[in-house]
């Protein structure tokens, strides 16, 4: 899919791509709140249904507002085509339903969004798809996990919540060598900070719910690929099974993209300041942020990302109780598991987002009882620090 803005800069594509004005001459993108579309006559209806003529039929299949979002995301990720879905999870599910068969094998990072891990281990497993979980950062482990029936590599980079970084170029070469797809969940960086397709990924999936919306309003997802045929496969599943994006949500996400570049810079700037400041505090044992020199893969992050994003994780001295006291001492930070919002959120991963894992699984991926995750918002950074000071004080005076 090429549009007149493909050769323009990122910010221009984010504002302009994907819009086709109707005869009304509207400036902003309209919301096509319609479940179906009408035909001029019976012959045209037949031609649309047979696929002989292109065009809208029904909004489970296509909708112009959803298409605007898909084209804009395609332009930003540098892909060839995209298909929007009802949630980030349905983007992942639809990709696998389209590309995998019973008997196939996936190599996946062991530090994954918890529902993704459940989808793999509980549901895909039920249909005979086998998943091996490996250390995200250990190339040899990925290589050793490959089998004859390995169809796909799946990972998030940076990972949630510890900001581990995968070497996307090396993994894409490895995947290609074995005829497997590399699928990257690009939720934490968004295309504003990292474009996995340019680094060799075949497919990028997103929870649009997070930074793409950016203001915590809608749930949605998208699959972008470097190959139109892959999206045709995913679309085939989607139009049949139905986890389609609503036009209203697509409109919110398209408008979100117009400010994505600015927001990701501001999130990253605030997060960097908070991370550096936290690192110097007495009751903080460790800070996990790829922008810090102390981060194990800082150099790799510098190489493949434009900035380091808004997620900062840290460990306080003490255990679960200390972490909970820290969280409860803050006054207006939002205690919620959502991330990528303009509002700063604070979470205790071990008892919320990662509560379903066994103790051993949590240990393996480094989610300790004293770990806290921040999704740094767009408030004044000095005010965010004041809030965190309340937490520090609560831990220091336990
Ligand atoms: C939230 C999230 C998802 C799932 O997205 P939903 O929109 O909640 O379905 C997948 N991957 C990552 C990394 C996420 O943060």
mmCIF file of C-alpha atoms and ligand atoms in Angstrom:
data_model
loop_
_atom_site.group_PDB
_atom_site.id
_atom_site.type_symbol
_atom_site.label_atom_id
_atom_site.label_comp_id
_atom_site.label_asym_id
_atom_site.label_seq_id
_atom_site.Cartn_x
_atom_site.Cartn_y
_atom_site.Cartn_z
ATOM 1 C CA UNK A 1 0.000 0.000 0.000
ATOM 2 C CA UNK A 2 1.603 3.284 -1.018
ATOM 3 C CA UNK A 3 0.196 6.704 -0.278
ATOM 4 C CA UNK A 4 1.254 10.206 -1.210
ATOM 5 C CA UNK A 5 2.948 10.666 2.186
ATOM 6 C CA UNK A 6 5.179 7.584 2.164
ATOM 7 C CA UNK A 7 8.286 9.607 1.322
ATOM 8 C CA UNK A 8 7.594 12.185 4.046
ATOM 9 C CA UNK A 9 8.986 12.326 7.573
ATOM 10 C CA UNK A 10 7.531 10.378 10.500
ATOM 11 C CA UNK A 11 5.598 13.287 12.027
ATOM 12 C CA UNK A 12 4.031 14.169 8.674
ATOM 13 C CA UNK A 13 2.984 10.569 8.045
ATOM 14 C CA UNK A 14 1.497 10.409 11.574
ATOM 15 C CA UNK A 15 -0.714 13.419 10.901
ATOM 16 C CA UNK A 16 -1.572 12.939 7.218
ATOM 17 C CA UNK A 17 -1.419 9.287 6.117
ATOM 18 C CA UNK A 18 -4.495 7.215 5.468
ATOM 19 C CA UNK A 19 -7.077 9.960 5.067
ATOM 20 C CA UNK A 20 -9.402 9.902 2.052
ATOM 21 C CA UNK A 21 -11.753 12.887 2.148
ATOM 22 C CA UNK A 22 -15.410 12.288 1.343
ATOM 23 C CA UNK A 23 -17.504 14.577 -0.898
ATOM 24 C CA UNK A 24 -18.350 16.621 2.216
ATOM 25 C CA UNK A 25 -14.790 17.992 2.314
ATOM 26 C CA UNK A 26 -14.316 17.351 6.053
ATOM 27 C CA UNK A 27 -10.935 18.446 7.424
ATOM 28 C CA UNK A 28 -10.674 15.963 10.317
ATOM 29 C CA UNK A 29 -11.186 12.257 9.737
ATOM 30 C CA UNK A 30 -14.871 11.257 9.976
ATOM 31 C CA UNK A 31 -16.263 8.329 11.965
ATOM 32 C CA UNK A 32 -18.201 5.972 9.700
ATOM 33 C CA UNK A 33 -20.607 4.658 12.328
ATOM 34 C CA UNK A 34 -22.279 2.108 10.108
ATOM 35 C CA UNK A 35 -22.410 -1.653 10.342
ATOM 36 C CA UNK A 36 -23.144 -2.229 6.653
ATOM 37 C CA UNK A 37 -22.873 -0.492 3.287
ATOM 38 C CA UNK A 38 -25.414 -0.172 0.457
ATOM 39 C CA UNK A 39 -25.016 -1.118 -3.190
ATOM 40 C CA UNK A 40 -26.270 0.672 -6.304
ATOM 41 C CA UNK A 41 -28.012 -2.441 -7.560
ATOM 42 C CA UNK A 42 -28.152 -6.214 -7.209
ATOM 43 C CA UNK A 43 -25.384 -6.739 -9.717
ATOM 44 C CA UNK A 44 -22.998 -4.552 -7.743
ATOM 45 C CA UNK A 45 -23.906 -6.416 -4.543
ATOM 46 C CA UNK A 46 -23.045 -9.683 -6.274
ATOM 47 C CA UNK A 47 -19.757 -8.265 -7.582
ATOM 48 C CA UNK A 48 -18.740 -7.081 -4.099
ATOM 49 C CA UNK A 49 -19.581 -10.420 -2.524
ATOM 50 C CA UNK A 50 -17.709 -12.384 -5.180
ATOM 51 C CA UNK A 51 -14.681 -10.122 -4.733
ATOM 52 C CA UNK A 52 -14.829 -9.063 -8.372
ATOM 53 C CA UNK A 53 -15.332 -5.482 -7.291
ATOM 54 C CA UNK A 54 -13.451 -3.902 -4.380
ATOM 55 C CA UNK A 55 -15.436 -1.986 -1.785
ATOM 56 C CA UNK A 56 -17.162 -2.086 1.561
ATOM 57 C CA UNK A 57 -19.788 -4.685 2.432
ATOM 58 C CA UNK A 58 -19.993 -4.943 6.184
ATOM 59 C CA UNK A 59 -17.932 -3.458 9.040
ATOM 60 C CA UNK A 60 -16.744 -6.823 10.325
ATOM 61 C CA UNK A 61 -14.868 -6.966 6.976
ATOM 62 C CA UNK A 62 -13.858 -3.360 6.274
ATOM 63 C CA UNK A 63 -14.758 0.123 7.460
ATOM 64 C CA UNK A 64 -13.320 3.420 6.141
ATOM 65 C CA UNK A 65 -12.466 4.816 9.606
ATOM 66 C CA UNK A 66 -10.682 1.599 10.520
ATOM 67 C CA UNK A 67 -8.869 1.690 7.174
ATOM 68 C CA UNK A 68 -7.502 5.162 7.935
ATOM 69 C CA UNK A 69 -5.960 3.827 11.145
ATOM 70 C CA UNK A 70 -4.561 0.759 9.346
ATOM 71 C CA UNK A 71 -2.957 2.852 6.598
ATOM 72 C CA UNK A 72 -1.504 5.330 9.079
ATOM 73 C CA UNK A 73 0.037 2.522 11.150
ATOM 74 C CA UNK A 74 1.392 0.851 8.002
ATOM 75 C CA UNK A 75 3.075 4.120 7.063
ATOM 76 C CA UNK A 76 4.553 4.583 10.543
ATOM 77 C CA UNK A 77 5.839 1.018 10.995
ATOM 78 C CA UNK A 78 7.235 0.963 7.467
ATOM 79 C CA UNK A 79 5.170 -2.132 6.621
ATOM 80 C CA UNK A 80 3.263 -3.134 3.499
ATOM 81 C CA UNK A 81 -0.188 -3.625 5.051
ATOM 82 C CA UNK A 82 -1.995 -3.792 8.390
ATOM 83 C CA UNK A 83 -5.181 -5.071 9.939
ATOM 84 C CA UNK A 84 -6.759 -3.544 13.059
ATOM 85 C CA UNK A 85 -8.240 -5.750 15.788
ATOM 86 C CA UNK A 86 -10.511 -5.372 18.810
ATOM 87 C CA UNK A 87 -7.605 -5.579 21.304
ATOM 88 C CA UNK A 88 -3.889 -6.220 21.513
ATOM 89 C CA UNK A 89 -4.617 -9.806 22.543
ATOM 90 C CA UNK A 90 -6.835 -10.389 19.499
ATOM 91 C CA UNK A 91 -4.011 -9.034 17.296
ATOM 92 C CA UNK A 92 -1.763 -11.772 18.685
ATOM 93 C CA UNK A 93 -4.472 -14.451 18.555
ATOM 94 C CA UNK A 94 -5.462 -13.565 14.975
ATOM 95 C CA UNK A 95 -1.853 -13.652 13.804
ATOM 96 C CA UNK A 96 -1.353 -17.139 15.183
ATOM 97 C CA UNK A 97 -4.741 -18.461 14.072
ATOM 98 C CA UNK A 98 -3.883 -17.337 10.543
ATOM 99 C CA UNK A 99 -0.281 -18.517 10.351
ATOM 100 C CA UNK A 100 -0.055 -21.650 12.511
ATOM 101 C CA UNK A 101 -1.407 -25.164 12.303
ATOM 102 C CA UNK A 102 -1.610 -27.896 14.861
ATOM 103 C CA UNK A 103 1.855 -29.447 15.218
ATOM 104 C CA UNK A 104 3.710 -26.149 14.766
ATOM 105 C CA UNK A 105 6.195 -24.805 17.271
ATOM 106 C CA UNK A 106 6.892 -21.255 18.495
ATOM 107 C CA UNK A 107 9.987 -19.976 20.233
ATOM 108 C CA UNK A 108 8.954 -17.139 22.528
ATOM 109 C CA UNK A 109 10.589 -14.948 25.078
ATOM 110 C CA UNK A 110 9.844 -16.056 28.640
ATOM 111 C CA UNK A 111 9.231 -12.461 29.752
ATOM 112 C CA UNK A 112 5.957 -11.744 27.991
ATOM 113 C CA UNK A 113 2.815 -9.800 28.784
ATOM 114 C CA UNK A 114 1.001 -12.192 31.140
ATOM 115 C CA UNK A 115 -2.097 -12.737 28.967
ATOM 116 C CA UNK A 116 0.134 -13.511 25.980
ATOM 117 C CA UNK A 117 1.844 -16.168 28.026
ATOM 118 C CA UNK A 118 -1.514 -17.623 29.080
ATOM 119 C CA UNK A 119 -2.707 -17.561 25.466
ATOM 120 C CA UNK A 120 0.348 -19.585 24.460
ATOM 121 C CA UNK A 121 0.572 -22.021 27.353
ATOM 122 C CA UNK A 122 -3.118 -22.679 27.940
ATOM 123 C CA UNK A 123 -4.984 -22.067 24.687
ATOM 124 C CA UNK A 124 -2.583 -22.542 21.764
ATOM 125 C CA UNK A 125 -1.320 -25.645 23.568
ATOM 126 C CA UNK A 126 -4.865 -27.039 23.493
ATOM 127 C CA UNK A 127 -4.738 -27.005 19.698
ATOM 128 C CA UNK A 128 -1.391 -28.723 19.478
ATOM 129 C CA UNK A 129 0.841 -25.684 19.074
ATOM 130 C CA UNK A 130 3.932 -26.056 21.199
ATOM 131 C CA UNK A 131 5.785 -23.092 22.718
ATOM 132 C CA UNK A 132 9.338 -22.993 24.084
ATOM 133 C CA UNK A 133 10.136 -20.040 26.354
ATOM 134 C CA UNK A 134 13.676 -18.680 26.303
ATOM 135 C CA UNK A 135 15.646 -15.833 27.847
ATOM 136 C CA UNK A 136 14.915 -12.786 25.675
ATOM 137 C CA UNK A 137 18.529 -11.631 25.687
ATOM 138 C CA UNK A 138 20.273 -14.992 25.117
ATOM 139 C CA UNK A 139 20.777 -15.582 21.364
ATOM 140 C CA UNK A 140 22.172 -19.074 21.941
ATOM 141 C CA UNK A 141 19.027 -20.039 23.827
ATOM 142 C CA UNK A 142 16.883 -18.935 20.864
ATOM 143 C CA UNK A 143 19.080 -20.923 18.500
ATOM 144 C CA UNK A 144 19.005 -24.041 20.674
ATOM 145 C CA UNK A 145 15.219 -23.919 20.994
ATOM 146 C CA UNK A 146 14.642 -24.111 17.219
ATOM 147 C CA UNK A 147 13.045 -27.333 15.961
ATOM 148 C CA UNK A 148 12.139 -28.613 12.505
ATOM 149 C CA UNK A 149 8.561 -27.433 13.038
ATOM 150 C CA UNK A 150 9.427 -23.952 14.395
ATOM 151 C CA UNK A 151 7.171 -21.531 12.532
ATOM 152 C CA UNK A 152 7.632 -18.317 14.496
ATOM 153 C CA UNK A 153 9.701 -16.360 17.001
ATOM 154 C CA UNK A 154 7.670 -14.103 19.276
ATOM 155 C CA UNK A 155 8.974 -11.402 21.601
ATOM 156 C CA UNK A 156 8.503 -8.004 23.204
ATOM 157 C CA UNK A 157 11.385 -5.551 23.306
ATOM 158 C CA UNK A 158 11.748 -3.735 25.642
ATOM 159 C CA UNK A 159 10.151 -6.334 27.889
ATOM 160 C CA UNK A 160 7.537 -5.707 30.550
ATOM 161 C CA UNK A 161 8.358 -4.645 33.252
ATOM 162 C CA UNK A 162 12.167 -4.966 33.357
ATOM 163 C CA UNK A 163 13.022 -3.290 30.039
ATOM 164 C CA UNK A 164 15.187 -6.147 28.744
ATOM 165 C CA UNK A 165 16.198 -5.624 25.110
ATOM 166 C CA UNK A 166 16.287 -8.231 22.329
ATOM 167 C CA UNK A 167 18.780 -7.944 19.481
ATOM 168 C CA UNK A 168 16.181 -7.695 16.726
ATOM 169 C CA UNK A 169 18.635 -7.775 13.817
ATOM 170 C CA UNK A 170 20.371 -10.925 15.070
ATOM 171 C CA UNK A 171 17.057 -12.651 15.851
ATOM 172 C CA UNK A 172 15.594 -11.786 12.463
ATOM 173 C CA UNK A 173 18.649 -13.322 10.758
ATOM 174 C CA UNK A 174 18.281 -16.440 12.877
ATOM 175 C CA UNK A 175 14.558 -16.677 12.136
ATOM 176 C CA UNK A 176 15.113 -16.227 8.399
ATOM 177 C CA UNK A 177 17.778 -18.893 8.312
ATOM 178 C CA UNK A 178 15.239 -21.377 9.663
ATOM 179 C CA UNK A 179 12.302 -20.146 7.580
ATOM 180 C CA UNK A 180 10.449 -18.846 10.641
ATOM 181 C CA UNK A 181 8.567 -15.572 11.077
ATOM 182 C CA UNK A 182 9.871 -12.996 13.532
ATOM 183 C CA UNK A 183 6.888 -11.404 15.293
ATOM 184 C CA UNK A 184 7.553 -8.402 17.538
ATOM 185 C CA UNK A 185 5.132 -6.880 20.037
ATOM 186 C CA UNK A 186 6.208 -3.226 19.703
ATOM 187 C CA UNK A 187 3.953 -1.931 22.466
ATOM 188 C CA UNK A 188 6.543 -0.242 24.696
ATOM 189 C CA UNK A 189 8.396 1.702 21.982
ATOM 190 C CA UNK A 190 5.721 2.276 19.352
ATOM 191 C CA UNK A 191 6.974 3.081 15.835
ATOM 192 C CA UNK A 192 7.998 6.528 17.136
ATOM 193 C CA UNK A 193 10.961 4.928 18.944
ATOM 194 C CA UNK A 194 11.556 1.615 17.175
ATOM 195 C CA UNK A 195 10.605 0.129 13.820
ATOM 196 C CA UNK A 196 11.147 -3.633 13.969
ATOM 197 C CA UNK A 197 10.324 -4.207 10.271
ATOM 198 C CA UNK A 198 13.350 -2.101 9.266
ATOM 199 C CA UNK A 199 15.427 -4.358 11.554
ATOM 200 C CA UNK A 200 14.166 -7.513 9.835
ATOM 201 C CA UNK A 201 10.907 -8.429 11.603
ATOM 202 C CA UNK A 202 8.122 -9.918 9.463
ATOM 203 C CA UNK A 203 5.203 -8.889 11.648
ATOM 204 C CA UNK A 204 4.655 -6.222 14.289
ATOM 205 C CA UNK A 205 1.734 -6.478 16.713
ATOM 206 C CA UNK A 206 0.440 -3.770 19.010
ATOM 207 C CA UNK A 207 -1.854 -3.153 21.864
ATOM 208 C CA UNK A 208 -3.168 0.186 20.595
ATOM 209 C CA UNK A 209 -4.726 0.506 24.049
ATOM 210 C CA UNK A 210 -1.413 1.785 25.368
ATOM 211 C CA UNK A 211 0.678 4.576 23.802
ATOM 212 C CA UNK A 212 -1.163 4.658 20.468
ATOM 213 C CA UNK A 213 -4.288 5.853 22.238
ATOM 214 C CA UNK A 214 -2.075 7.499 24.824
ATOM 215 C CA UNK A 215 -4.897 8.726 27.029
ATOM 216 C CA UNK A 216 -6.348 5.472 28.339
ATOM 217 C CA UNK A 217 -9.685 5.577 26.528
ATOM 218 C CA UNK A 218 -10.071 2.613 24.167
ATOM 219 C CA UNK A 219 -9.024 -1.025 23.847
ATOM 220 C CA UNK A 220 -7.661 -2.068 20.448
ATOM 221 C CA UNK A 221 -4.829 -3.697 18.548
ATOM 222 C CA UNK A 222 -3.199 -3.971 15.150
ATOM 223 C CA UNK A 223 -1.066 -6.346 13.088
ATOM 224 C CA UNK A 224 1.382 -4.798 10.593
ATOM 225 C CA UNK A 225 3.436 -6.919 8.184
ATOM 226 C CA UNK A 226 6.217 -6.489 5.659
ATOM 227 C CA UNK A 227 4.258 -8.671 3.233
ATOM 228 C CA UNK A 228 0.706 -8.087 1.975
ATOM 229 C CA UNK A 229 0.032 -11.841 1.757
ATOM 230 C CA UNK A 230 0.568 -12.248 5.510
ATOM 231 C CA UNK A 231 -2.037 -9.569 6.225
ATOM 232 C CA UNK A 232 -4.438 -11.201 3.743
ATOM 233 C CA UNK A 233 -4.135 -14.395 5.831
ATOM 234 C CA UNK A 234 -4.748 -12.566 9.120
ATOM 235 C CA UNK A 235 -7.626 -10.622 7.529
ATOM 236 C CA UNK A 236 -9.192 -13.905 6.420
ATOM 237 C CA UNK A 237 -9.335 -15.082 10.025
ATOM 238 C CA UNK A 238 -10.502 -11.705 11.325
ATOM 239 C CA UNK A 239 -13.410 -11.257 8.930
ATOM 240 C CA UNK A 240 -14.576 -14.774 9.686
ATOM 241 C CA UNK A 241 -14.074 -14.883 13.450
ATOM 242 C CA UNK A 242 -14.868 -11.240 14.115
ATOM 243 C CA UNK A 243 -12.445 -9.601 16.602
ATOM 244 C CA UNK A 244 -12.716 -6.423 14.526
ATOM 245 C CA UNK A 245 -11.926 -2.873 15.633
ATOM 246 C CA UNK A 246 -14.890 -0.515 16.068
ATOM 247 C CA UNK A 247 -14.899 2.674 13.943
ATOM 248 C CA UNK A 248 -15.050 4.875 17.036
ATOM 249 C CA UNK A 249 -11.966 3.251 18.541
ATOM 250 C CA UNK A 250 -10.128 3.462 15.200
ATOM 251 C CA UNK A 251 -10.877 7.183 15.100
ATOM 252 C CA UNK A 252 -9.490 7.678 18.631
ATOM 253 C CA UNK A 253 -6.327 5.750 17.699
ATOM 254 C CA UNK A 254 -5.809 7.658 14.430
ATOM 255 C CA UNK A 255 -6.075 10.942 16.295
ATOM 256 C CA UNK A 256 -3.712 9.529 18.942
ATOM 257 C CA UNK A 257 -1.118 8.848 16.255
ATOM 258 C CA UNK A 258 -1.074 12.532 15.323
ATOM 259 C CA UNK A 259 0.654 13.330 18.639
ATOM 260 C CA UNK A 260 2.523 10.028 19.113
ATOM 261 C CA UNK A 261 5.917 11.437 18.217
ATOM 262 C CA UNK A 262 5.664 14.334 20.657
ATOM 263 C CA UNK A 263 4.207 12.186 23.414
ATOM 264 C CA UNK A 264 6.867 9.465 23.164
ATOM 265 C CA UNK A 265 9.608 12.104 23.400
ATOM 266 C CA UNK A 266 7.968 13.643 26.467
ATOM 267 C CA UNK A 267 7.336 10.236 28.124
ATOM 268 C CA UNK A 268 10.970 9.292 27.502
ATOM 269 C CA UNK A 269 12.325 12.577 28.817
ATOM 270 C CA UNK A 270 10.298 12.374 32.037
ATOM 271 C CA UNK A 271 11.129 8.683 32.490
ATOM 272 C CA UNK A 272 14.861 9.291 32.044
ATOM 273 C CA UNK A 273 14.819 11.987 34.706
ATOM 274 C CA UNK A 274 12.851 9.821 37.127
ATOM 275 C CA UNK A 275 15.104 6.796 36.489
ATOM 276 C CA UNK A 276 18.307 8.764 37.072
ATOM 277 C CA UNK A 277 16.908 10.358 40.197
ATOM 278 C CA UNK A 278 15.601 7.073 41.631
ATOM 279 C CA UNK A 279 18.990 5.449 41.087
ATOM 280 C CA UNK A 280 20.527 7.828 43.634
ATOM 281 C CA UNK A 281 18.006 7.127 46.405
ATOM 282 C CA UNK A 282 18.998 5.190 49.520
ATOM 283 C CA UNK A 283 15.999 2.838 49.733
ATOM 284 C CA UNK A 284 16.105 1.941 46.023
ATOM 285 C CA UNK A 285 18.060 -1.245 45.342
ATOM 286 C CA UNK A 286 17.932 -1.247 41.576
ATOM 287 C CA UNK A 287 16.386 0.674 38.694
ATOM 288 C CA UNK A 288 15.535 -1.001 35.377
ATOM 289 C CA UNK A 289 15.541 1.522 32.527
ATOM 290 C CA UNK A 290 17.393 1.018 29.253
ATOM 291 C CA UNK A 291 18.412 4.682 29.149
ATOM 292 C CA UNK A 292 20.653 4.222 32.189
ATOM 293 C CA UNK A 293 24.329 3.327 31.761
ATOM 294 C CA UNK A 294 23.805 0.724 34.480
ATOM 295 C CA UNK A 295 21.333 -1.165 32.243
ATOM 296 C CA UNK A 296 22.940 -4.345 30.877
ATOM 297 C CA UNK A 297 21.811 -3.690 27.303
ATOM 298 C CA UNK A 298 22.081 0.075 27.239
ATOM 299 C CA UNK A 299 24.303 -0.015 24.122
ATOM 300 C CA UNK A 300 21.928 -2.285 22.220
ATOM 301 C CA UNK A 301 18.998 -0.034 23.138
ATOM 302 C CA UNK A 302 20.954 2.986 21.850
ATOM 303 C CA UNK A 303 21.576 1.124 18.596
ATOM 304 C CA UNK A 304 18.041 0.013 17.800
ATOM 305 C CA UNK A 305 15.804 2.551 19.553
ATOM 306 C CA UNK A 306 15.467 6.318 19.126
ATOM 307 C CA UNK A 307 14.740 6.739 22.842
ATOM 308 C CA UNK A 308 13.955 4.563 25.860
ATOM 309 C CA UNK A 309 10.230 5.031 26.457
ATOM 310 C CA UNK A 310 8.111 5.669 29.528
ATOM 311 C CA UNK A 311 8.323 2.479 31.590
ATOM 312 C CA UNK A 312 10.575 2.491 34.654
ATOM 313 C CA UNK A 313 10.796 -0.426 37.087
ATOM 314 C CA UNK A 314 12.635 -0.440 40.403
ATOM 315 C CA UNK A 315 13.169 -2.483 43.536
ATOM 316 C CA UNK A 316 12.807 -1.019 47.021
ATOM 317 C CA UNK A 317 14.576 -2.367 50.104
ATOM 318 C CA UNK A 318 12.256 -4.848 51.796
ATOM 319 C CA UNK A 319 9.675 -7.187 50.341
ATOM 320 C CA UNK A 320 6.058 -7.090 49.254
ATOM 321 C CA UNK A 321 4.998 -5.062 52.280
ATOM 322 C CA UNK A 322 7.556 -2.331 51.585
ATOM 323 C CA UNK A 323 6.514 -2.163 47.932
ATOM 324 C CA UNK A 324 2.841 -1.910 48.867
ATOM 325 C CA UNK A 325 3.631 0.817 51.447
ATOM 326 C CA UNK A 326 5.506 2.761 48.771
ATOM 327 C CA UNK A 327 2.556 2.541 46.392
ATOM 328 C CA UNK A 328 -0.028 3.429 49.037
ATOM 329 C CA UNK A 329 1.959 6.462 50.234
ATOM 330 C CA UNK A 330 1.615 8.211 46.882
ATOM 331 C CA UNK A 331 -1.389 10.511 46.684
ATOM 332 C CA UNK A 332 -2.420 10.936 43.078
ATOM 333 C CA UNK A 333 -0.378 8.475 41.013
ATOM 334 C CA UNK A 334 -2.927 6.087 39.523
ATOM 335 C CA UNK A 335 -2.788 2.614 41.038
ATOM 336 C CA UNK A 336 -3.745 0.733 37.908
ATOM 337 C CA UNK A 337 -2.202 -1.921 35.709
ATOM 338 C CA UNK A 338 -2.649 0.079 32.531
ATOM 339 C CA UNK A 339 0.335 1.776 30.935
ATOM 340 C CA UNK A 340 1.101 4.243 28.164
ATOM 341 C CA UNK A 341 -1.305 6.832 29.528
ATOM 342 C CA UNK A 342 -0.751 10.581 29.904
ATOM 343 C CA UNK A 343 -1.354 9.909 33.615
ATOM 344 C CA UNK A 344 1.496 8.274 35.556
ATOM 345 C CA UNK A 345 0.521 4.816 36.787
ATOM 346 C CA UNK A 346 2.075 2.681 39.531
ATOM 347 C CA UNK A 347 1.779 -1.106 39.816
ATOM 348 C CA UNK A 348 3.052 -4.016 41.888
ATOM 349 C CA UNK A 349 3.660 -6.573 39.101
ATOM 350 C CA UNK A 350 4.087 -9.647 41.343
ATOM 351 C CA UNK A 351 0.516 -9.381 42.710
ATOM 352 C CA UNK A 352 -1.255 -7.869 39.689
ATOM 353 C CA UNK A 353 -0.011 -8.157 36.095
ATOM 354 C CA UNK A 354 2.151 -11.201 36.835
ATOM 355 C CA UNK A 355 0.076 -12.741 39.652
ATOM 356 C CA UNK A 356 -1.038 -15.717 37.535
ATOM 357 C CA UNK A 357 2.533 -16.987 37.105
ATOM 358 C CA UNK A 358 3.954 -19.516 39.540
ATOM 359 C CA UNK A 359 6.630 -18.356 42.014
ATOM 360 C CA UNK A 360 9.208 -20.179 39.935
ATOM 361 C CA UNK A 361 8.111 -18.512 36.696
ATOM 362 C CA UNK A 362 8.257 -15.102 38.358
ATOM 363 C CA UNK A 363 11.741 -15.838 39.719
ATOM 364 C CA UNK A 364 12.945 -16.910 36.280
ATOM 365 C CA UNK A 365 11.957 -13.603 34.721
ATOM 366 C CA UNK A 366 13.106 -11.484 37.657
ATOM 367 C CA UNK A 367 9.759 -10.249 38.979
ATOM 368 C CA UNK A 368 10.497 -9.925 42.675
ATOM 369 C CA UNK A 369 8.154 -9.018 45.527
ATOM 370 C CA UNK A 370 9.914 -5.650 46.010
ATOM 371 C CA UNK A 371 9.541 -4.611 42.360
ATOM 372 C CA UNK A 372 7.388 -1.628 41.395
ATOM 373 C CA UNK A 373 6.548 -0.555 37.845
ATOM 374 C CA UNK A 374 5.900 3.028 36.809
ATOM 375 C CA UNK A 375 4.426 4.106 33.516
ATOM 376 C CA UNK A 376 5.649 7.674 33.492
ATOM 377 C CA UNK A 377 3.026 10.091 32.228
ATOM 378 C CA UNK A 378 3.053 13.619 30.887
ATOM 379 C CA UNK A 379 2.657 15.505 34.180
ATOM 380 C CA UNK A 380 5.444 17.854 35.314
ATOM 381 C CA UNK A 381 8.377 15.682 36.229
ATOM 382 C CA UNK A 382 9.001 17.581 39.484
ATOM 383 C CA UNK A 383 5.453 16.766 40.590
ATOM 384 C CA UNK A 384 5.949 13.078 39.745
ATOM 385 C CA UNK A 385 9.144 13.090 41.831
ATOM 386 C CA UNK A 386 7.279 14.698 44.757
ATOM 387 C CA UNK A 387 4.815 11.800 44.642
ATOM 388 C CA UNK A 388 7.633 9.252 44.560
ATOM 389 C CA UNK A 389 9.290 11.026 47.503
ATOM 390 C CA UNK A 390 6.225 10.116 49.580
ATOM 391 C CA UNK A 391 6.862 6.484 48.689
ATOM 392 C CA UNK A 392 10.566 6.717 49.477
ATOM 393 C CA UNK A 393 9.791 8.271 52.858
ATOM 394 C CA UNK A 394 7.279 5.532 53.681
ATOM 395 C CA UNK A 395 9.889 2.840 52.968
ATOM 396 C CA UNK A 396 12.682 4.712 54.806
ATOM 397 C CA UNK A 397 10.588 5.091 57.982
ATOM 398 C CA UNK A 398 9.133 1.566 58.145
HETATM 399 C C1 LIG B 1 -1.483 -4.591 27.069
HETATM 400 C C2 LIG B 1 -0.555 -5.420 26.301
HETATM 401 C C3 LIG B 1 -1.018 -6.424 25.445
HETATM 402 C C4 LIG B 1 -2.487 -6.758 25.307
HETATM 403 O O1 LIG B 1 -3.214 -5.709 24.784
HETATM 404 P P1 LIG B 1 -4.782 -5.475 25.077
HETATM 405 O O2 LIG B 1 -5.074 -4.285 24.244
HETATM 406 O O3 LIG B 1 -4.926 -5.252 26.532
HETATM 407 O O4 LIG B 1 -5.485 -6.697 24.628
HETATM 408 C C5 LIG B 1 -0.101 -7.143 24.719
HETATM 409 N N1 LIG B 1 1.221 -6.908 24.837
HETATM 410 C C6 LIG B 1 1.715 -5.955 25.658
HETATM 411 C C7 LIG B 1 3.175 -5.758 25.750
HETATM 412 C C8 LIG B 1 0.849 -5.182 26.422
HETATM 413 O O5 LIG B 1 1.335 -4.253 27.252
#
